[in-house]
């Protein structure tokens, strides 16, 4: 397999990670998204095979047993998420850089494995309150899943210092500019 570079984006849910990653994928044609497998329900606007490979828990377990994952986590109770080894080869074989949108634990694991080949970026919301209002505004959660995500957010924030870069997403436009600079620098060498 050809080998290449990796960009890892991690953050508490609602930080704006997906918004930033989408922007970067549009701005840099050599970046390509690693499509994860997951077992949560599809959101209306999501596309199977583009945003995620949506699997049943049985299908997910099958892939675990066949050693198809680079890493996987039960990110939320009964909701499994995993990065597929096949995504790395698919993207690297085209000479592109792999972009991961992945939880904090998974992000740190991939960084540990790939060292300088990878750049890990923690997207930080200005506050937990801001995170909550963004999640509410997104209209994708109910009170229960919202609470799960906010509980986990506090825990995840404590790992931000373990990442190569902390990107604060307060003003979106500014965060997008900073993200572009970060990527430009990383792709340079
Ligand atoms: P994540 O992928 O980290 O869960 P999203 O990218 O889905 O987060 O963003 C969560 C919500 O917050 C979305 O509705 C998005 O449009 C909004 N959002 C993203 N960045 C900002 C920002 N800087 N200020 C206000 N709202 C934002
Ligand atoms: P969401 O349900 O909001 O799409 O994602 C929930 C969390 O799971 C986010 O933090 C997201 O980054 C993370 N996630 C998505 N794909 C993967 C993956 O392949 N592995 C891990 N460990 N986490 C993932």
mmCIF file of C-alpha atoms and ligand atoms in Angstrom:
data_model
loop_
_atom_site.group_PDB
_atom_site.id
_atom_site.type_symbol
_atom_site.label_atom_id
_atom_site.label_comp_id
_atom_site.label_asym_id
_atom_site.label_seq_id
_atom_site.Cartn_x
_atom_site.Cartn_y
_atom_site.Cartn_z
ATOM 1 C CA UNK A 1 0.000 0.000 0.000
ATOM 2 C CA UNK A 2 1.203 3.520 -0.753
ATOM 3 C CA UNK A 3 1.523 5.553 2.404
ATOM 4 C CA UNK A 4 0.666 9.213 2.894
ATOM 5 C CA UNK A 5 -0.389 11.903 5.306
ATOM 6 C CA UNK A 6 -3.168 12.013 7.839
ATOM 7 C CA UNK A 7 -5.171 14.897 9.316
ATOM 8 C CA UNK A 8 -7.107 14.076 12.461
ATOM 9 C CA UNK A 9 -9.962 16.281 13.685
ATOM 10 C CA UNK A 10 -11.376 15.547 17.106
ATOM 11 C CA UNK A 11 -13.689 17.515 19.349
ATOM 12 C CA UNK A 12 -16.712 17.213 21.556
ATOM 13 C CA UNK A 13 -19.897 16.757 19.555
ATOM 14 C CA UNK A 14 -21.266 20.154 18.522
ATOM 15 C CA UNK A 15 -17.900 21.947 18.395
ATOM 16 C CA UNK A 16 -18.187 22.504 14.670
ATOM 17 C CA UNK A 17 -15.775 19.814 13.585
ATOM 18 C CA UNK A 18 -17.923 18.597 10.695
ATOM 19 C CA UNK A 19 -18.496 22.178 9.483
ATOM 20 C CA UNK A 20 -14.739 22.817 9.474
ATOM 21 C CA UNK A 21 -13.843 19.495 7.872
ATOM 22 C CA UNK A 22 -16.402 20.022 5.073
ATOM 23 C CA UNK A 23 -14.942 23.430 4.342
ATOM 24 C CA UNK A 24 -11.414 22.042 4.161
ATOM 25 C CA UNK A 25 -12.447 19.199 1.867
ATOM 26 C CA UNK A 26 -13.874 21.791 -0.521
ATOM 27 C CA UNK A 27 -10.864 24.073 -0.268
ATOM 28 C CA UNK A 28 -8.177 21.400 -0.757
ATOM 29 C CA UNK A 29 -8.824 18.867 -3.547
ATOM 30 C CA UNK A 30 -6.039 16.604 -2.249
ATOM 31 C CA UNK A 31 -7.814 15.985 1.039
ATOM 32 C CA UNK A 32 -10.185 13.077 1.259
ATOM 33 C CA UNK A 33 -12.547 12.086 4.035
ATOM 34 C CA UNK A 34 -12.161 8.705 5.698
ATOM 35 C CA UNK A 35 -15.732 7.421 5.744
ATOM 36 C CA UNK A 36 -16.264 5.697 9.073
ATOM 37 C CA UNK A 37 -18.635 2.860 9.799
ATOM 38 C CA UNK A 38 -21.211 3.475 12.526
ATOM 39 C CA UNK A 39 -24.344 1.943 14.010
ATOM 40 C CA UNK A 40 -26.315 5.049 14.951
ATOM 41 C CA UNK A 41 -29.367 6.040 12.941
ATOM 42 C CA UNK A 42 -28.831 8.081 9.808
ATOM 43 C CA UNK A 43 -29.762 11.769 10.020
ATOM 44 C CA UNK A 44 -32.078 12.991 7.249
ATOM 45 C CA UNK A 45 -29.461 14.912 5.325
ATOM 46 C CA UNK A 46 -26.798 12.205 5.614
ATOM 47 C CA UNK A 47 -25.928 9.857 2.784
ATOM 48 C CA UNK A 48 -24.965 6.235 3.335
ATOM 49 C CA UNK A 49 -21.496 5.646 1.878
ATOM 50 C CA UNK A 50 -20.680 9.354 1.919
ATOM 51 C CA UNK A 51 -21.054 10.571 5.498
ATOM 52 C CA UNK A 52 -20.822 7.127 7.075
ATOM 53 C CA UNK A 53 -21.298 3.508 6.206
ATOM 54 C CA UNK A 54 -24.402 2.900 8.324
ATOM 55 C CA UNK A 55 -24.311 -0.668 9.644
ATOM 56 C CA UNK A 56 -26.332 -2.814 11.998
ATOM 57 C CA UNK A 57 -24.603 -3.847 15.215
ATOM 58 C CA UNK A 58 -24.258 -7.380 13.778
ATOM 59 C CA UNK A 59 -22.594 -6.114 10.608
ATOM 60 C CA UNK A 60 -20.290 -3.978 12.721
ATOM 61 C CA UNK A 61 -19.286 -6.931 14.916
ATOM 62 C CA UNK A 62 -18.585 -8.957 11.790
ATOM 63 C CA UNK A 63 -16.105 -6.326 10.626
ATOM 64 C CA UNK A 64 -14.446 -6.315 14.045
ATOM 65 C CA UNK A 65 -13.987 -10.071 13.877
ATOM 66 C CA UNK A 66 -12.541 -9.811 10.368
ATOM 67 C CA UNK A 67 -9.998 -7.237 11.614
ATOM 68 C CA UNK A 68 -11.195 -4.574 9.171
ATOM 69 C CA UNK A 69 -10.861 -1.642 11.574
ATOM 70 C CA UNK A 70 -7.861 0.570 12.213
ATOM 71 C CA UNK A 71 -9.663 1.515 15.429
ATOM 72 C CA UNK A 72 -13.194 1.408 16.708
ATOM 73 C CA UNK A 73 -15.021 2.684 19.806
ATOM 74 C CA UNK A 74 -18.397 2.416 21.436
ATOM 75 C CA UNK A 75 -18.543 6.217 21.365
ATOM 76 C CA UNK A 76 -21.998 6.308 22.967
ATOM 77 C CA UNK A 77 -23.800 3.410 24.605
ATOM 78 C CA UNK A 78 -24.733 0.926 21.865
ATOM 79 C CA UNK A 79 -23.435 3.282 19.176
ATOM 80 C CA UNK A 80 -20.289 1.906 17.597
ATOM 81 C CA UNK A 81 -18.030 3.919 15.316
ATOM 82 C CA UNK A 82 -14.942 2.681 13.524
ATOM 83 C CA UNK A 83 -12.308 3.706 10.975
ATOM 84 C CA UNK A 84 -11.794 1.188 8.201
ATOM 85 C CA UNK A 85 -8.330 0.149 7.078
ATOM 86 C CA UNK A 86 -9.690 0.025 3.521
ATOM 87 C CA UNK A 87 -10.267 3.803 3.623
ATOM 88 C CA UNK A 88 -6.559 4.474 4.166
ATOM 89 C CA UNK A 89 -5.516 2.402 1.152
ATOM 90 C CA UNK A 90 -8.349 3.804 -0.986
ATOM 91 C CA UNK A 91 -7.245 7.382 -0.303
ATOM 92 C CA UNK A 92 -3.463 6.974 -0.145
ATOM 93 C CA UNK A 93 -3.372 4.996 -3.382
ATOM 94 C CA UNK A 94 -4.650 8.138 -5.121
ATOM 95 C CA UNK A 95 -1.886 10.166 -3.505
ATOM 96 C CA UNK A 96 -4.366 12.041 -1.302
ATOM 97 C CA UNK A 97 -4.253 12.981 2.385
ATOM 98 C CA UNK A 98 -6.666 11.181 4.690
ATOM 99 C CA UNK A 99 -8.960 13.278 6.896
ATOM 100 C CA UNK A 100 -10.447 11.740 10.019
ATOM 101 C CA UNK A 101 -13.425 13.171 11.908
ATOM 102 C CA UNK A 102 -13.208 10.967 14.944
ATOM 103 C CA UNK A 103 -13.715 11.010 18.696
ATOM 104 C CA UNK A 104 -10.932 12.091 21.058
ATOM 105 C CA UNK A 105 -9.810 8.614 22.086
ATOM 106 C CA UNK A 106 -9.714 7.331 18.509
ATOM 107 C CA UNK A 107 -7.919 10.470 17.355
ATOM 108 C CA UNK A 108 -5.172 10.101 19.929
ATOM 109 C CA UNK A 109 -4.766 6.407 19.077
ATOM 110 C CA UNK A 110 -4.261 7.141 15.385
ATOM 111 C CA UNK A 111 -1.808 9.942 16.168
ATOM 112 C CA UNK A 112 0.204 7.581 18.388
ATOM 113 C CA UNK A 113 0.329 5.020 15.618
ATOM 114 C CA UNK A 114 1.374 7.371 12.800
ATOM 115 C CA UNK A 115 3.526 10.001 14.567
ATOM 116 C CA UNK A 116 4.776 12.782 12.284
ATOM 117 C CA UNK A 117 2.870 11.356 9.348
ATOM 118 C CA UNK A 118 -0.256 12.619 11.135
ATOM 119 C CA UNK A 119 -1.364 16.004 12.477
ATOM 120 C CA UNK A 120 -3.934 15.964 15.266
ATOM 121 C CA UNK A 121 -6.243 18.947 15.710
ATOM 122 C CA UNK A 122 -8.631 19.487 18.598
ATOM 123 C CA UNK A 123 -11.550 21.759 17.719
ATOM 124 C CA UNK A 124 -12.479 23.637 20.861
ATOM 125 C CA UNK A 125 -15.818 25.372 21.394
ATOM 126 C CA UNK A 126 -15.648 28.669 23.314
ATOM 127 C CA UNK A 127 -17.600 27.090 26.205
ATOM 128 C CA UNK A 128 -19.824 24.160 27.158
ATOM 129 C CA UNK A 129 -22.802 26.538 27.055
ATOM 130 C CA UNK A 130 -22.023 27.424 23.459
ATOM 131 C CA UNK A 131 -21.733 23.732 22.684
ATOM 132 C CA UNK A 132 -25.155 23.077 24.150
ATOM 133 C CA UNK A 133 -26.818 25.843 22.162
ATOM 134 C CA UNK A 134 -25.145 24.659 18.943
ATOM 135 C CA UNK A 135 -26.384 21.140 19.510
ATOM 136 C CA UNK A 136 -29.881 22.409 20.225
ATOM 137 C CA UNK A 137 -29.817 24.608 17.146
ATOM 138 C CA UNK A 138 -28.706 21.657 14.996
ATOM 139 C CA UNK A 139 -31.980 19.841 15.882
ATOM 140 C CA UNK A 140 -30.444 16.367 15.636
ATOM 141 C CA UNK A 141 -30.623 15.355 19.309
ATOM 142 C CA UNK A 142 -33.332 14.612 21.846
ATOM 143 C CA UNK A 143 -32.908 15.466 25.557
ATOM 144 C CA UNK A 144 -31.352 12.080 26.267
ATOM 145 C CA UNK A 145 -28.787 12.059 23.455
ATOM 146 C CA UNK A 146 -28.072 15.720 24.136
ATOM 147 C CA UNK A 147 -27.252 14.943 27.751
ATOM 148 C CA UNK A 148 -25.000 12.035 26.738
ATOM 149 C CA UNK A 149 -23.101 14.294 24.371
ATOM 150 C CA UNK A 150 -22.693 17.103 26.913
ATOM 151 C CA UNK A 151 -21.537 14.697 29.628
ATOM 152 C CA UNK A 152 -18.913 13.304 27.318
ATOM 153 C CA UNK A 153 -17.878 16.791 26.190
ATOM 154 C CA UNK A 154 -16.574 17.744 29.625
ATOM 155 C CA UNK A 155 -14.432 14.630 29.676
ATOM 156 C CA UNK A 156 -13.169 15.148 26.135
ATOM 157 C CA UNK A 157 -12.162 18.757 26.750
ATOM 158 C CA UNK A 158 -9.624 17.526 29.281
ATOM 159 C CA UNK A 159 -7.647 15.883 26.449
ATOM 160 C CA UNK A 160 -7.302 18.944 24.245
ATOM 161 C CA UNK A 161 -3.705 19.533 25.341
ATOM 162 C CA UNK A 162 -2.672 16.103 24.072
ATOM 163 C CA UNK A 163 -3.316 17.195 20.485
ATOM 164 C CA UNK A 164 -0.731 18.818 18.192
ATOM 165 C CA UNK A 165 -2.974 21.847 17.688
ATOM 166 C CA UNK A 166 -5.950 23.400 19.475
ATOM 167 C CA UNK A 167 -8.257 25.233 17.075
ATOM 168 C CA UNK A 168 -10.799 27.450 18.800
ATOM 169 C CA UNK A 169 -14.095 27.636 16.951
ATOM 170 C CA UNK A 170 -15.740 30.765 18.303
ATOM 171 C CA UNK A 171 -16.107 32.968 15.239
ATOM 172 C CA UNK A 172 -16.628 30.469 12.424
ATOM 173 C CA UNK A 173 -15.103 32.540 9.648
ATOM 174 C CA UNK A 174 -11.925 33.025 11.638
ATOM 175 C CA UNK A 175 -11.747 29.355 12.588
ATOM 176 C CA UNK A 176 -12.059 28.361 8.918
ATOM 177 C CA UNK A 177 -9.189 30.689 7.988
ATOM 178 C CA UNK A 178 -7.005 29.281 10.749
ATOM 179 C CA UNK A 179 -7.870 25.748 9.701
ATOM 180 C CA UNK A 180 -6.800 26.531 6.131
ATOM 181 C CA UNK A 181 -3.443 27.850 7.365
ATOM 182 C CA UNK A 182 -2.889 24.760 9.479
ATOM 183 C CA UNK A 183 -3.569 22.461 6.530
ATOM 184 C CA UNK A 184 -1.420 24.522 4.130
ATOM 185 C CA UNK A 185 1.525 24.248 6.497
ATOM 186 C CA UNK A 186 1.088 20.551 7.043
ATOM 187 C CA UNK A 187 0.853 19.771 3.318
ATOM 188 C CA UNK A 188 3.990 21.800 2.582
ATOM 189 C CA UNK A 189 6.490 19.341 4.023
HETATM 190 P P1 LIG B 1 -19.661 18.551 15.215
HETATM 191 O O1 LIG B 1 -19.324 17.907 13.907
HETATM 192 O O2 LIG B 1 -18.441 18.926 15.985
HETATM 193 O O3 LIG B 1 -20.637 17.765 16.034
HETATM 194 P P2 LIG B 1 -21.154 20.546 13.629
HETATM 195 O O4 LIG B 1 -20.176 20.938 12.575
HETATM 196 O O5 LIG B 1 -22.286 19.671 13.270
HETATM 197 O O6 LIG B 1 -20.371 19.945 14.920
HETATM 198 O O7 LIG B 1 -21.688 21.908 14.290
HETATM 199 C C1 LIG B 1 -22.702 21.892 15.276
HETATM 200 C C2 LIG B 1 -23.712 23.031 14.988
HETATM 201 O O8 LIG B 1 -23.091 24.296 15.286
HETATM 202 C C3 LIG B 1 -24.121 23.095 13.533
HETATM 203 O O9 LIG B 1 -25.480 23.443 13.472
HETATM 204 C C4 LIG B 1 -23.224 24.200 12.954
HETATM 205 O O10 LIG B 1 -23.846 24.849 11.867
HETATM 206 C C5 LIG B 1 -23.062 25.135 14.144
HETATM 207 N N1 LIG B 1 -21.755 25.851 14.189
HETATM 208 C C6 LIG B 1 -20.542 25.431 13.778
HETATM 209 N N2 LIG B 1 -19.582 26.352 14.023
HETATM 210 C C7 LIG B 1 -20.199 27.398 14.624
HETATM 211 C C8 LIG B 1 -19.743 28.663 15.121
HETATM 212 N N3 LIG B 1 -18.459 29.045 15.088
HETATM 213 N N4 LIG B 1 -20.661 29.475 15.686
HETATM 214 C C9 LIG B 1 -21.960 29.091 15.756
HETATM 215 N N5 LIG B 1 -22.464 27.933 15.297
HETATM 216 C C10 LIG B 1 -21.593 27.073 14.726
HETATM 217 P P1 LIG B 2 -21.840 11.812 15.286
HETATM 218 O O1 LIG B 2 -22.820 10.791 15.795
HETATM 219 O O2 LIG B 2 -22.114 13.195 15.850
HETATM 220 O O3 LIG B 2 -21.678 11.800 13.787
HETATM 221 O O4 LIG B 2 -20.404 11.398 15.852
HETATM 222 C C1 LIG B 2 -20.237 11.173 17.201
HETATM 223 C C2 LIG B 2 -18.758 11.073 17.510
HETATM 224 O O5 LIG B 2 -18.195 9.893 16.918
HETATM 225 C C3 LIG B 2 -17.947 12.248 16.966
HETATM 226 O O6 LIG B 2 -17.035 12.662 17.968
HETATM 227 C C4 LIG B 2 -17.241 11.644 15.787
HETATM 228 O O7 LIG B 2 -16.045 12.328 15.501
HETATM 229 C C5 LIG B 2 -16.971 10.242 16.300
HETATM 230 N N1 LIG B 2 -16.582 9.302 15.250
HETATM 231 C C6 LIG B 2 -16.989 9.301 13.958
HETATM 232 N N2 LIG B 2 -16.388 8.311 13.292
HETATM 233 C C7 LIG B 2 -15.564 7.686 14.161
HETATM 234 C C8 LIG B 2 -14.654 6.595 14.054
HETATM 235 O O8 LIG B 2 -14.457 5.997 13.001
HETATM 236 N N3 LIG B 2 -13.998 6.219 15.178
HETATM 237 C C9 LIG B 2 -14.175 6.858 16.368
HETATM 238 N N4 LIG B 2 -13.440 6.426 17.410
HETATM 239 N N5 LIG B 2 -15.012 7.894 16.491
HETATM 240 C C10 LIG B 2 -15.699 8.309 15.424
#
